[in-house]
Amino acid sequence: MIRVLLVDDQPLIRSGFRALLDNEDDIEVVAEAADGAAGVALAREHVPDIALVDVQMPVVDGIEATRRIAADPALAAVHVVILTNYGLDEYVFDALRAGAAGFLVKDIQPEDFLHAVRVAARGDALLAPSITRKLIDRYVSRPLHPGPGLGELTNREREAVALVAQGLSNDEIAERMVISPLTAKTHVNRAMTKLHARDRAQLVVLAYESGLVTPANRSGIEKHRPTPRG
């Protein structure tokens, strides 16, 4: 059972998401909050698998709430997914840096929303191709900053990270590298440990910031990502 926490200051948004999620046999909404501070408190109380967090809220905004959840060792298993009306903006970029596992726009189709919750629950990054292209564009004029641990990656780990940055799942990485899915997962996990990445979303950000992956070799993302299904 995937346990979900809803954190949004708009009751109508929360009720809509709850109705959609509660209709699924494998998903349960365990709590709701109308601001970030209450959301963090409920995350500590319930330790959900997924926290769906709005960006702009009173008391504590979504970025700070994400930062507090990501910084709490007791909440290491909680995947924060940012909800936004605006697609990629500075708030969402900062939220990814703060530890969010990904983000969704609120006008997403119901079947894609349900698919996204399940993807996040299994630990994959939620970086939709349409939004990821904008994220990539941010790095075209951004200076590179090689991060600590990059030199410790093996060639196979570098290859796995590059494929994660293309939006591939472990199964797709395994197929591309001609290895087992378990070995692919091992390469990705070791890379996250060496680069001090909380999850795959931060691994993607680090891959671009370090120059390990560049927009030039990332243009094929669309053909490698299947259309989400509910």
mmCIF file of N, CA, C and O in Angstrom, residues 4 34 41 43 59 67 69 87 96 104 122 143 145 151 164 167 169 185 193 196 203 230:
data_model
loop_
_atom_site.group_PDB
_atom_site.id
_atom_site.type_symbol
_atom_site.label_atom_id
_atom_site.label_comp_id
_atom_site.label_asym_id
_atom_site.label_seq_id
_atom_site.Cartn_x
_atom_site.Cartn_y
_atom_site.Cartn_z
ATOM 1 N N VAL A 4 0.106 8.185 1.285
ATOM 2 C CA VAL A 4 0.302 9.528 0.746
ATOM 3 C C VAL A 4 -0.128 10.601 1.747
ATOM 4 O O VAL A 4 -1.179 10.490 2.379
ATOM 5 N N ALA A 34 -2.697 22.021 5.530
ATOM 6 C CA ALA A 34 -2.959 23.231 4.761
ATOM 7 C C ALA A 34 -1.764 24.181 4.723
ATOM 8 O O ALA A 34 -1.841 25.253 4.131
ATOM 9 N N ALA A 41 5.066 18.249 10.317
ATOM 10 C CA ALA A 41 4.658 17.567 11.549
ATOM 11 C C ALA A 41 3.925 16.269 11.243
ATOM 12 O O ALA A 41 4.160 15.229 11.882
ATOM 13 N N ALA A 43 4.206 14.550 8.475
ATOM 14 C CA ALA A 43 5.167 13.624 7.871
ATOM 15 C C ALA A 43 5.902 12.857 8.963
ATOM 16 O O ALA A 43 6.123 11.643 8.850
ATOM 17 N N VAL A 59 2.617 30.121 6.371
ATOM 18 C CA VAL A 59 3.386 29.662 7.525
ATOM 19 C C VAL A 59 4.763 29.160 7.088
ATOM 20 O O VAL A 59 5.791 29.775 7.375
ATOM 21 N N ARG A 67 12.808 20.912 2.497
ATOM 22 C CA ARG A 67 14.145 20.929 3.109
ATOM 23 C C ARG A 67 14.119 20.267 4.488
ATOM 24 O O ARG A 67 15.019 19.494 4.831
ATOM 25 N N ILE A 69 11.940 18.027 5.635
ATOM 26 C CA ILE A 69 11.700 16.595 5.502
ATOM 27 C C ILE A 69 12.966 15.885 5.039
ATOM 28 O O ILE A 69 13.350 14.843 5.579
ATOM 29 N N GLY A 87 4.491 24.913 -13.935
ATOM 30 C CA GLY A 87 5.565 24.207 -14.616
ATOM 31 C C GLY A 87 6.883 24.540 -13.946
ATOM 32 O O GLY A 87 6.958 24.677 -12.726
ATOM 33 N N LEU A 96 13.863 21.095 -5.909
ATOM 34 C CA LEU A 96 14.662 19.935 -6.305
ATOM 35 C C LEU A 96 15.997 19.940 -5.572
ATOM 36 O O LEU A 96 16.467 18.902 -5.113
ATOM 37 N N LEU A 104 5.114 17.901 -10.183
ATOM 38 C CA LEU A 104 3.977 17.707 -11.076
ATOM 39 C C LEU A 104 3.224 19.020 -11.214
ATOM 40 O O LEU A 104 3.095 19.767 -10.251
ATOM 41 N N ARG A 122 8.291 4.140 -5.840
ATOM 42 C CA ARG A 122 9.351 3.143 -6.004
ATOM 43 C C ARG A 122 10.730 3.784 -6.099
ATOM 44 O O ARG A 122 11.723 3.099 -6.325
ATOM 45 N N PRO A 143 27.660 28.042 -15.475
ATOM 46 C CA PRO A 143 29.013 27.495 -15.331
ATOM 47 C C PRO A 143 28.976 26.144 -14.631
ATOM 48 O O PRO A 143 28.118 25.888 -13.791
ATOM 49 N N HIS A 145 30.243 23.135 -12.194
ATOM 50 C CA HIS A 145 30.875 23.027 -10.879
ATOM 51 C C HIS A 145 31.060 21.557 -10.541
ATOM 52 O O HIS A 145 30.150 20.940 -9.980
ATOM 53 N N GLY A 151 34.895 12.154 -9.209
ATOM 54 C CA GLY A 151 36.074 11.410 -9.606
ATOM 55 C C GLY A 151 36.111 9.993 -9.064
ATOM 56 O O GLY A 151 36.905 9.166 -9.532
ATOM 57 N N VAL A 164 20.344 7.779 -16.194
ATOM 58 C CA VAL A 164 19.345 8.306 -15.261
ATOM 59 C C VAL A 164 18.951 9.720 -15.683
ATOM 60 O O VAL A 164 17.771 10.091 -15.669
ATOM 61 N N GLY A 167 16.359 10.118 -18.143
ATOM 62 C CA GLY A 167 15.010 9.775 -17.727
ATOM 63 C C GLY A 167 14.707 8.297 -17.779
ATOM 64 O O GLY A 167 13.552 7.896 -17.679
ATOM 65 N N SER A 169 14.480 4.349 -16.628
ATOM 66 C CA SER A 169 14.272 3.558 -15.421
ATOM 67 C C SER A 169 15.412 2.558 -15.278
ATOM 68 O O SER A 169 16.227 2.381 -16.190
ATOM 69 N N LYS A 185 20.542 -1.097 -10.811
ATOM 70 C CA LYS A 185 20.139 -0.426 -9.566
ATOM 71 C C LYS A 185 21.346 -0.238 -8.651
ATOM 72 O O LYS A 185 21.488 0.813 -8.001
ATOM 73 N N THR A 193 25.333 7.425 -3.554
ATOM 74 C CA THR A 193 26.101 7.465 -2.302
ATOM 75 C C THR A 193 27.363 8.296 -2.466
ATOM 76 O O THR A 193 27.680 9.150 -1.626
ATOM 77 N N HIS A 196 26.543 11.933 -2.843
ATOM 78 C CA HIS A 196 25.720 12.449 -1.741
ATOM 79 C C HIS A 196 24.376 12.958 -2.250
ATOM 80 O O HIS A 196 23.886 14.006 -1.815
ATOM 81 N N LEU A 203 20.289 13.335 -8.248
ATOM 82 C CA LEU A 203 21.344 12.768 -9.075
ATOM 83 C C LEU A 203 21.341 13.405 -10.463
ATOM 84 O O LEU A 203 22.401 13.697 -11.034
ATOM 85 N N GLY A 230 -1.726 5.009 -16.361
ATOM 86 C CA GLY A 230 -2.240 4.892 -15.016
ATOM 87 C C GLY A 230 -2.276 3.451 -14.570
ATOM 88 O O GLY A 230 -2.056 2.531 -15.292
#
